[in-house]
Coordinates of C-alpha atoms and ligand atoms in Angstrom, one line a residue:
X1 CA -8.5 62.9 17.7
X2 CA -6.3 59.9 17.6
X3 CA -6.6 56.7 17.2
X4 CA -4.8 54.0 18.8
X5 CA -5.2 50.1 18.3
X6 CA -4.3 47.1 20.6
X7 CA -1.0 45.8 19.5
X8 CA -2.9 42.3 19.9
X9 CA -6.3 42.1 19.6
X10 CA -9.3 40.3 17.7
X11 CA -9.5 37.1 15.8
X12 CA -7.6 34.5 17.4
X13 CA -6.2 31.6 15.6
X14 CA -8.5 28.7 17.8
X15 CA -11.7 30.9 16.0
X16 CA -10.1 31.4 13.0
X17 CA -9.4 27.4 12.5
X18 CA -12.9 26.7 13.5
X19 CA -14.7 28.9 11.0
X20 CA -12.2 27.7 8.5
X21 CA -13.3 23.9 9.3
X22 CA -17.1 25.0 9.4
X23 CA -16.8 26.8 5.4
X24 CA -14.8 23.9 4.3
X25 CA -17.8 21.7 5.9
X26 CA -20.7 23.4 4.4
X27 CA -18.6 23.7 0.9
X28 CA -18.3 20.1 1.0
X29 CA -21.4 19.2 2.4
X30 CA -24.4 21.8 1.0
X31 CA -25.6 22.0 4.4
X32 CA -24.3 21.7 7.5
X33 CA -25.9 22.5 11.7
X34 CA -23.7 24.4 13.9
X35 CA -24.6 23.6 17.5
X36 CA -24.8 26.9 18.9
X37 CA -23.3 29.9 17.4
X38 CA -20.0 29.1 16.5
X39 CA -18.2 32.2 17.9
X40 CA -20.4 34.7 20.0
X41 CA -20.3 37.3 17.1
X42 CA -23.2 37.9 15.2
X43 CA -21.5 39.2 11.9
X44 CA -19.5 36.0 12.1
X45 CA -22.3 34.2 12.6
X46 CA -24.4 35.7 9.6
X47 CA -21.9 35.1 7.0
X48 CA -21.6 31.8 7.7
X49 CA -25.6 30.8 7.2
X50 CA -25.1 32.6 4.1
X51 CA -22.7 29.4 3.2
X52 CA -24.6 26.8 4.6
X53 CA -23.9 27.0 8.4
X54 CA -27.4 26.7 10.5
X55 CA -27.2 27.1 14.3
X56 CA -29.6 25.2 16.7
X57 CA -29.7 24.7 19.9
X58 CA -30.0 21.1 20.2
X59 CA -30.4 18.2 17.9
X60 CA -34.0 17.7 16.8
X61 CA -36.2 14.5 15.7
X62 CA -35.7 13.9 12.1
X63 CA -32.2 16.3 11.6
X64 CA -30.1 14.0 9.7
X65 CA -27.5 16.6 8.5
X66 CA -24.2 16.7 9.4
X67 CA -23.4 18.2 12.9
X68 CA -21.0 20.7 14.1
X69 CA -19.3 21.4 17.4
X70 CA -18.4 25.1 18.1
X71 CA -15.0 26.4 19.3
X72 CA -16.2 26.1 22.9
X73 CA -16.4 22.1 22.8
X74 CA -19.1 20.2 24.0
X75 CA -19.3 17.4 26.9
X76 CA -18.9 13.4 25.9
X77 CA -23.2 13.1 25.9
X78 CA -23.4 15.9 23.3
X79 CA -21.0 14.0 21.0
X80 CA -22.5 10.3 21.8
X81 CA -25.8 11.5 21.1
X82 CA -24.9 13.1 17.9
X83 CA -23.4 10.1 17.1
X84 CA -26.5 7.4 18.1
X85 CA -28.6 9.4 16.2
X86 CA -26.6 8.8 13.0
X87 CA -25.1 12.4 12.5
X88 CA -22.0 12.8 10.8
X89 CA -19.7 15.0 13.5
X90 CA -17.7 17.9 12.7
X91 CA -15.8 19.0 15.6
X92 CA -14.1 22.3 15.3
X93 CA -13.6 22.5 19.4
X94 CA -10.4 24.7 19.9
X95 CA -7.7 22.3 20.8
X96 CA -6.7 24.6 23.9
X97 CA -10.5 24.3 24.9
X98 CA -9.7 20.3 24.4
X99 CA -6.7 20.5 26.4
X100 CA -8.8 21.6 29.5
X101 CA -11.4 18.6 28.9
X102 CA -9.3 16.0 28.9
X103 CA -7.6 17.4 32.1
X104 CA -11.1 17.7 33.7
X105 CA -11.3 13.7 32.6
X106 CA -8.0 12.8 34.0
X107 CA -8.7 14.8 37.6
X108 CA -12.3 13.7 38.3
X109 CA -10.9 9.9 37.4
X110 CA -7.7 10.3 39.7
X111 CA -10.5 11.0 42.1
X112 CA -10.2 14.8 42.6
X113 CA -13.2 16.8 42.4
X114 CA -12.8 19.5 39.8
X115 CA -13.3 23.5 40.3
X116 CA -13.2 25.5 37.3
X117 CA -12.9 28.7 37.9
X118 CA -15.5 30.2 35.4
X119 CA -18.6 31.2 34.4
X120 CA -21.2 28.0 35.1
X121 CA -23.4 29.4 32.2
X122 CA -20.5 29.8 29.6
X123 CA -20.5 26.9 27.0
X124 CA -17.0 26.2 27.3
X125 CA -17.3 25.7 31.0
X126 CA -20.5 23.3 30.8
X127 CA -18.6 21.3 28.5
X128 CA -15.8 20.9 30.5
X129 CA -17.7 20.4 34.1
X130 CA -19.4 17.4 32.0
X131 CA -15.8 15.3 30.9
X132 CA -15.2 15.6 34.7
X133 CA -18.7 13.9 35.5
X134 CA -20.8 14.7 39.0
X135 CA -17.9 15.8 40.7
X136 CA -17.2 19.3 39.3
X137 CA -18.1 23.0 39.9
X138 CA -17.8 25.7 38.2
X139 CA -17.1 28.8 40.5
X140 CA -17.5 32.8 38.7
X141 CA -15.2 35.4 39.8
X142 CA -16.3 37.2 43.2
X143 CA -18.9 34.8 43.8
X144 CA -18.3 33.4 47.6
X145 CA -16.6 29.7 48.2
X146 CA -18.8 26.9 49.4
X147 CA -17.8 26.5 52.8
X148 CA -18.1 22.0 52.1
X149 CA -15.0 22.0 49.3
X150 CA -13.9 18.3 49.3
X151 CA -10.4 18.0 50.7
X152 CA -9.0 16.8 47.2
X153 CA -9.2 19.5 44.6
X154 CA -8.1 19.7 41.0
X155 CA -8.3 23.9 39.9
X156 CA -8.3 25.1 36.1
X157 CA -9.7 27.7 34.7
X158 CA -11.8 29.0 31.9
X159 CA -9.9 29.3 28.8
X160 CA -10.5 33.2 29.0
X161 CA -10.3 34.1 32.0
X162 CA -7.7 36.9 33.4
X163 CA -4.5 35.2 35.0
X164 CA -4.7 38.3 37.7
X165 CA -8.4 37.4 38.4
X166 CA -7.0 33.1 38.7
X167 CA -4.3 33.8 40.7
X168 CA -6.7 35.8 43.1
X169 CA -9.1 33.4 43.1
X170 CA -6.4 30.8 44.2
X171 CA -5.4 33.1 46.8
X172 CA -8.7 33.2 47.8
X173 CA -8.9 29.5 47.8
X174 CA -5.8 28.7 49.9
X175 CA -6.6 31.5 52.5
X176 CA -10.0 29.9 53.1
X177 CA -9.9 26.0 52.4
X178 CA -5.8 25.7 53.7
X179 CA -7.1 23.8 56.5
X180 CA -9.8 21.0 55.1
X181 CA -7.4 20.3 51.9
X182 CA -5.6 17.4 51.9
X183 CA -4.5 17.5 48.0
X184 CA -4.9 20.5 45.5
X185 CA -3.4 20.3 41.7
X186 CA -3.8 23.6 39.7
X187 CA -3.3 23.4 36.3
X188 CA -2.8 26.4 34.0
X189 CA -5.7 26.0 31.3
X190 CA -5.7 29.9 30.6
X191 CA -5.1 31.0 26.9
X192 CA -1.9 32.9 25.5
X193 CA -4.4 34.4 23.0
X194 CA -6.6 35.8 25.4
X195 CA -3.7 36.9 28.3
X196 CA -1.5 38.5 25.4
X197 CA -4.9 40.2 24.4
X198 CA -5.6 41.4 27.7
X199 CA -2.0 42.5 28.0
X200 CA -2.4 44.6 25.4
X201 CA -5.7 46.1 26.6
X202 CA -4.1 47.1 29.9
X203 CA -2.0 49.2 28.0
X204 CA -3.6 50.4 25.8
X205 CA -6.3 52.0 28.6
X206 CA -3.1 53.7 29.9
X207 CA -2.4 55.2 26.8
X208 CA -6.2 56.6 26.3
X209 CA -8.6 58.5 27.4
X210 CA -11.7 56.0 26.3
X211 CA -11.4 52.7 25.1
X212 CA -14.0 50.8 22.8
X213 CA -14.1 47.0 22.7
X214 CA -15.5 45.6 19.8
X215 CA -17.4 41.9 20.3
X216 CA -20.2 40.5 20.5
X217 CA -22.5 40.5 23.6
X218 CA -22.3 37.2 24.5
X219 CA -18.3 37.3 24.1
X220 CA -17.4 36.2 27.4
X221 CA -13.2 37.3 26.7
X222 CA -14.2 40.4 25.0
X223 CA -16.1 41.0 28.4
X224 CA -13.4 40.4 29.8
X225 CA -11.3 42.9 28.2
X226 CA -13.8 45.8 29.4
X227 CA -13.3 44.2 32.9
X228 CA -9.4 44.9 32.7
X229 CA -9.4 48.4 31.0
X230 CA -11.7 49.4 33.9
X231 CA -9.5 48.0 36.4
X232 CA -7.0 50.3 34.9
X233 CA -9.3 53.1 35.7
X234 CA -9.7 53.6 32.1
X235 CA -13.5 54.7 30.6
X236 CA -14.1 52.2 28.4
X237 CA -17.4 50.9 26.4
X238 CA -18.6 47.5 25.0
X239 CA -19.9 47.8 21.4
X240 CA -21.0 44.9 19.0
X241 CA -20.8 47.4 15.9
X242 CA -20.3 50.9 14.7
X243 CA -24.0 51.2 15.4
X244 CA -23.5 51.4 19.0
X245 CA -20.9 53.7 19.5
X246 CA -22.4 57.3 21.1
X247 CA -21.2 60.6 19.4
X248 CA -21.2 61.9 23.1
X249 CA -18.9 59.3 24.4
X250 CA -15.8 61.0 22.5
X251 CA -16.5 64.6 23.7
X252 CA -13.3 65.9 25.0
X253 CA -11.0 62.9 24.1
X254 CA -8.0 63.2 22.8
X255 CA -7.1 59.6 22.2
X256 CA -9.6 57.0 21.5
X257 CA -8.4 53.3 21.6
X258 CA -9.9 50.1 20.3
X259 CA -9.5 46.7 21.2
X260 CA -11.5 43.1 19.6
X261 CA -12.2 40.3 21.7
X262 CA -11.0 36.8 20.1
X263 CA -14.1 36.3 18.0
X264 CA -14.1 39.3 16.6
X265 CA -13.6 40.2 12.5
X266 CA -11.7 43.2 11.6
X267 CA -14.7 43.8 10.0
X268 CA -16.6 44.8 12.6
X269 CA -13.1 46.8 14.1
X270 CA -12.4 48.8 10.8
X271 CA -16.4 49.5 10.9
X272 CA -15.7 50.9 14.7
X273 CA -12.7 52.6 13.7
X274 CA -14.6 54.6 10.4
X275 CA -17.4 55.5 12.6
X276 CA -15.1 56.7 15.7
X277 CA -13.0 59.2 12.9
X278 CA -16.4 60.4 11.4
X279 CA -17.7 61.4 14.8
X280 CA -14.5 62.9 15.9
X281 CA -14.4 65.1 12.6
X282 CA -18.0 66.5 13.4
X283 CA -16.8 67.1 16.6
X284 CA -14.0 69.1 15.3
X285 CA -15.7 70.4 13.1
X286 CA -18.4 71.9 15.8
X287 CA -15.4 72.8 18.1
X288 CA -13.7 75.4 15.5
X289 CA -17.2 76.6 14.3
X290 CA -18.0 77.4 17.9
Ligands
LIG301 FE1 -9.0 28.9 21.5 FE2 -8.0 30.9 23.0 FE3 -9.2 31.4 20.7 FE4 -10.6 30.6 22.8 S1 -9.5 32.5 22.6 S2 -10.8 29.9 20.7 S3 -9.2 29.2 23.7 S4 -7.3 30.3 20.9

């Protein structure tokens, strides 16, 4: 069985800057609260408590130590509220994640109300609807339009999203809205990172007869990275660790290929890959002995 890796895949340097600023932090500091995790990937997020780095969800009563603020940014009340309360802030927001704040700013105060085009629920996009103030939305792929769209519209998208899936979307937007819009700006808020990645993913699922993506759960670009291998009618499985991998998955493949979202260490891919040529011997192994 072969292997084959992404020619561009896993830790990105926007995560890699961020966990670099949060050791640094907790060197410097003893002890330091991440607000959230600070990359949706557990392994990631386990060695980093070992050096000081504790997640919580919000800021409670009493927490005096210094706070950070995950790759995926955080909206102005997050930071003012850190700040009234006295904590020192450590902000580690990606500065293409920044980028797309401070356009959501500039739009809602040129009057445009804001679409993102993005999961409502991701952290990145709550952040960024909250720089743009009340009037924003965030809109998730192959969810329907609302049919009352204000005839001034400013578009980005999240950071990770596909630019197949945005251009659609846009499509989608003009065919529907042409009529009641009077103004639209789009601006390109995508990530090279995460196109190149995804690039790379599309062919690599041409090349294979099963792809594995290694990431966390919560990963929303490694999700999105299953999304395009199976649009290139590739089989292709999510798995947080070796652990998840299924021995019956690689029955009859030839060539296996892997692929990391973003937040991803190679850890976690060099754990994958081990595991995938252990179960591909014993497979071999059972083929010639039958
Ligand atoms: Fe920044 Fe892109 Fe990495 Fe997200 S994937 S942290 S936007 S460099």
């Amino acid at each position: 069985m072969e292997i084959l890796l992404a020619r561009d895949m896993g830790f990105c340097w926007g995560v890699r800057r961020a966990i670099d600023i949060m050791e640094k932090a907790a060197d410097e500091k003893g002890e330091i609260i991440s607000l959230g995790p600070i990359v949706h990937n557990p392994q990631v997020v386990r060695e980093l408590e070992e050096r000081g780095v504790r997640t919580a969800g919000d800021l409670s009563d009493g927490d005096s130590l210094p706070v950070a603020i995950t790759a995926h940014g955080v909206g102005p009340e997050v930071l003012e509220d850190a700040r009234s309360r006295g904590n020192e802030v450590i902000d580690t927001t990606c500065p293409i994640v920044t980028r797309s704040q401070r356009w959501a700013k500039k739009m809602a105060e040129a009057g445009f109300t804001l679409v993102i085009f993005g999961d409502p629920n991701h952290r990145e996009v709550r952040g960024v609807l909250a720089w743009a103030g009340a009037n924003a939305i965030a809109i998730q792929d192959g969810y329907p339009l609302p049919a009352d769209l204000p005839s001034r519209l400013a578009v980005i998208s999240q950071t990770t999203q596909s630019p197949e899936r945005f251009a659609e979307f846009l499509s989608r937007l003009m065919q529907e809205h042409i009529g009641k819009i009077s103004e639209l700006r789009v601006i390109n808020t995508l990530c090279d990172v995460t196109s190149s990645q995804q690039a790379a993913a599309r062919e690599l699922a041409q090349e294979v007869d099963l792809v594995l993506v290694v990431g966390g759960r919560s990963s929303a670009n490694t999700r999105h990275l299953l999304d395009v291998c199976k649009e290139e009618g590739s089989v292709a499985y999510h798995v947080e660790g070796p652990d998840d991998l299924m021995a019956e998955w690689l029955k009859g493949c030839e060539r296996v290929g892997v692929t990391a979202g973003a937040s991803t260490p190679d850890s976690a891919v060099e754990a994958v890959v081990r595991r995938v040529q252990r179960l591909g011997a014993g497979l071999e192994g059972a083929a010639s002995r039958g």
